[in-house]
Amino acid sequence: KQEVTQIPAALSVPEGENLVLNCSFTDSAIYNLQWFRQDPGKGLTSLLLIQSSQREQTSGRLNASLDKSSGRSTLYIAASQPGDSATYLCAAVGVGNEKLTFGTGTRLTIIP
Amino acid sequence: DVKVTQSSRYLVKRTGEKVFLECVQDMDHENMFWYRQDPGLGLRLIYFSYDVKMKEKGDIPEGYSVSREKKERFSLILESASTNQTSMYLCASSLGGAGGVYEQYFGPGTRLTVT
């Protein structure tokens, strides 16, 4: 059974710094991995989706990488801003099903 | 623009009531999903549907049922609400097809409180 872990559970960073959020998964047989953002009391917003055949995806200041062999993905945020404060979730889709297995998220706070 | 809507943002129900949560998507997606989100437990899949009138159990289906009579609408039903079903409920949709390569789009969520 796939397990997805995100450490740390919370992170505070001064504005302007670059930062990396981590995601690890136990079963490397995945179709894709998706990163989401969730603001307090709101739904999830999709940020990036990496197919299993890809190594990374970029969108603006965000860059997500995937290393299936080690069971790890990272989300890199460049030049952080207070508006980046949110909870970031990663989720993996396993081979043979279309179900996402979610991590419990990293709550990011950008300090002005 | 992608749009998934949920019928209520906040809902308060009494123990034993039958509760309907509605989700509508306007993207002609084949797949629709219901999750619940609880602190420390993350998001867990309750049910999903890959076509009209088709459904499959997720990881925690007990106490819930679903209905999908039209492609755009997926309903979650709590037959007899209990306090342990107090949670944030999130609906999502995606294109269908083998491989699960499609992005899931989420609604804003319904915070259900059962008293």
XYZ file of C-alpha atoms in Angstrom:
227
model
C 0.000 0.000 0.000
C 1.373 3.389 -1.017
C 2.339 5.772 1.782
C 3.228 9.394 1.156
C 5.135 11.439 3.726
C 5.884 15.136 3.916
C 8.455 16.422 6.360
C 8.497 18.885 8.024
C 4.854 19.405 8.919
C 5.459 23.148 9.255
C 8.095 25.551 7.958
C 8.680 29.291 8.469
C 10.934 31.194 6.098
C 11.784 34.924 5.719
C 10.424 36.612 2.635
C 12.698 36.492 -0.401
C 14.382 33.213 0.419
C 14.347 30.173 -1.814
C 12.959 27.023 -0.215
C 12.405 23.334 -0.831
C 9.475 21.208 0.282
C 9.924 17.456 0.460
C 7.681 14.537 -0.412
C 8.563 10.850 -0.182
C 6.586 7.801 -1.274
C 7.060 4.121 -0.550
C 5.981 2.517 -3.843
C 7.908 3.714 -6.888
C 5.300 2.272 -9.285
C 3.508 5.559 -9.857
C 1.938 7.131 -12.919
C 2.368 10.673 -11.771
C 2.826 12.898 -8.784
C 0.844 16.064 -8.208
C 1.569 19.081 -5.988
C -1.297 21.128 -4.560
C -1.697 24.270 -2.534
C -4.427 24.698 0.078
C -5.314 27.960 1.757
C -6.995 27.784 5.196
C -10.580 26.524 4.969
C -10.425 26.247 1.188
C -10.172 23.547 -1.453
C -7.025 22.415 -3.224
C -5.412 24.229 -6.120
C -3.301 22.147 -8.472
C 0.203 23.546 -8.893
C 2.192 21.029 -10.894
C 1.809 17.489 -12.190
C 4.857 15.395 -13.029
C 4.422 12.305 -15.178
C 6.444 9.252 -14.167
C 8.576 9.645 -17.302
C 9.517 13.222 -16.410
C 12.210 14.478 -14.066
C 10.814 17.934 -13.426
C 8.137 20.498 -14.192
C 8.257 24.266 -13.882
C 5.600 26.924 -13.499
C 6.737 30.452 -12.779
C 8.659 30.485 -9.488
C 7.798 26.830 -8.817
C 9.842 23.831 -9.855
C 8.915 20.271 -8.976
C 11.291 17.343 -9.382
C 10.685 13.607 -9.304
C 13.100 10.772 -8.552
C 11.121 7.542 -8.727
C 14.041 5.295 -7.867
C 14.544 6.986 -4.516
C 10.836 7.615 -3.937
C 11.206 11.366 -3.619
C 9.801 14.559 -5.030
C 10.661 18.133 -4.157
C 8.883 21.426 -4.725
C 11.263 24.366 -5.051
C 9.859 27.853 -4.525
C 12.082 30.724 -5.631
C 12.057 34.205 -4.099
C 9.298 33.416 -1.598
C 6.506 35.936 -0.974
C 3.964 36.296 1.872
C 1.267 35.189 -0.596
C 2.995 31.804 -0.804
C 1.901 31.074 2.770
C -0.352 28.018 2.593
C -0.311 24.272 3.112
C 1.390 22.345 0.325
C 0.300 18.780 -0.384
C 1.803 16.170 -2.638
C -0.099 13.161 -3.947
C 0.902 10.127 -5.997
C -1.188 8.116 -8.455
C -0.308 4.442 -8.409
C -0.021 2.182 -11.434
C -3.261 0.331 -12.109
C -5.593 2.812 -10.468
C -6.539 6.458 -10.728
C -6.554 7.185 -7.033
C -4.399 9.828 -5.433
C -2.602 8.969 -2.202
C -1.947 12.196 -0.319
C 0.711 13.255 2.122
C -0.418 15.183 5.195
C 1.126 18.394 3.927
C 3.659 21.036 4.911
C 2.255 24.266 6.333
C 4.435 27.060 4.957
C 4.605 30.526 6.508
C 6.543 33.293 4.759
C 7.578 35.969 7.229
C 7.474 39.538 5.807
C -11.763 27.797 -16.965
C -11.999 24.636 -14.905
C -14.849 24.676 -12.418
C -15.895 22.286 -9.680
C -18.627 23.539 -7.379
C -20.028 22.131 -4.159
C -23.526 22.889 -2.956
C -22.628 24.250 0.473
C -19.519 25.718 2.082
C -20.759 25.058 5.610
C -23.366 22.613 6.845
C -24.598 21.734 10.334
C -26.667 18.576 10.788
C -27.932 16.537 13.687
C -26.971 12.966 14.485
C -29.133 10.512 12.566
C -30.085 12.894 9.764
C -29.658 11.917 6.136
C -27.212 14.312 4.497
C -26.650 15.030 0.817
C -23.499 16.720 -0.450
C -23.632 17.760 -4.087
C -20.766 18.314 -6.503
C -20.996 19.625 -10.065
C -18.260 19.989 -12.664
C -18.513 21.769 -15.982
C -15.489 20.234 -17.704
C -17.125 17.104 -19.134
C -14.813 14.987 -16.965
C -15.403 11.246 -16.758
C -13.941 10.779 -13.273
C -15.271 12.264 -10.061
C -14.083 11.744 -6.503
C -15.154 12.385 -2.921
C -12.550 12.864 -0.184
C -12.673 13.824 3.443
C -9.914 15.791 5.130
C -9.138 15.592 8.833
C -6.274 17.121 10.825
C -3.368 14.719 11.117
C -4.951 12.219 8.721
C -4.779 14.165 5.475
C -7.133 13.542 2.587
C -8.720 10.125 2.327
C -10.728 8.831 -0.606
C -14.314 7.859 0.188
C -15.709 6.922 -3.233
C -15.003 7.608 -6.846
C -16.861 7.255 -10.120
C -15.380 6.749 -13.569
C -18.630 6.996 -15.497
C -22.321 7.666 -15.075
C -23.905 5.130 -12.726
C -20.476 3.605 -12.039
C -18.843 3.829 -8.639
C -16.019 2.267 -6.692
C -15.206 2.293 -3.022
C -12.232 4.225 -1.864
C -10.309 3.754 1.361
C -13.053 4.727 3.827
C -16.529 4.063 2.324
C -18.225 2.916 5.523
C -21.213 5.077 6.428
C -21.357 6.708 2.991
C -22.981 6.074 -0.365
C -22.834 7.931 -3.669
C -24.967 8.629 -6.690
C -24.016 9.634 -10.205
C -27.047 9.906 -12.460
C -25.541 12.527 -14.763
C -21.979 12.960 -15.930
C -21.565 16.394 -14.382
C -22.985 15.631 -10.940
C -21.691 13.381 -8.153
C -23.510 13.197 -4.827
C -22.224 11.953 -1.494
C -24.857 10.630 0.905
C -24.517 10.134 4.628
C -27.355 7.721 5.364
C -27.418 8.446 9.097
C -24.988 11.167 10.077
C -22.776 10.567 13.087
C -20.448 12.896 14.991
C -17.375 11.091 13.643
C -18.398 12.242 10.169
C -17.729 15.855 11.127
C -15.075 16.820 8.598
C -14.145 18.823 5.518
C -15.487 17.113 2.387
C -13.781 17.744 -0.924
C -14.982 16.810 -4.379
C -12.676 16.486 -7.379
C -12.901 15.602 -11.045
C -10.528 14.580 -13.819
C -10.511 13.340 -17.355
C -10.797 9.569 -17.622
C -8.806 6.875 -19.332
C -6.281 4.265 -18.407
C -3.128 5.270 -16.629
C -4.382 7.885 -14.250
C -2.333 10.551 -15.951
C -4.852 13.296 -15.632
C -4.827 16.189 -13.236
C -7.501 16.285 -10.538
C -9.377 19.541 -10.005
C -10.926 20.229 -6.641
C -13.978 22.088 -5.437
C -13.884 24.589 -2.539
C -14.968 22.014 0.047
C -17.919 21.610 2.406
C -17.265 21.813 6.124
C -19.808 19.512 7.724
C -20.497 19.569 11.450
C -22.662 16.836 12.947
C -23.981 17.629 16.432
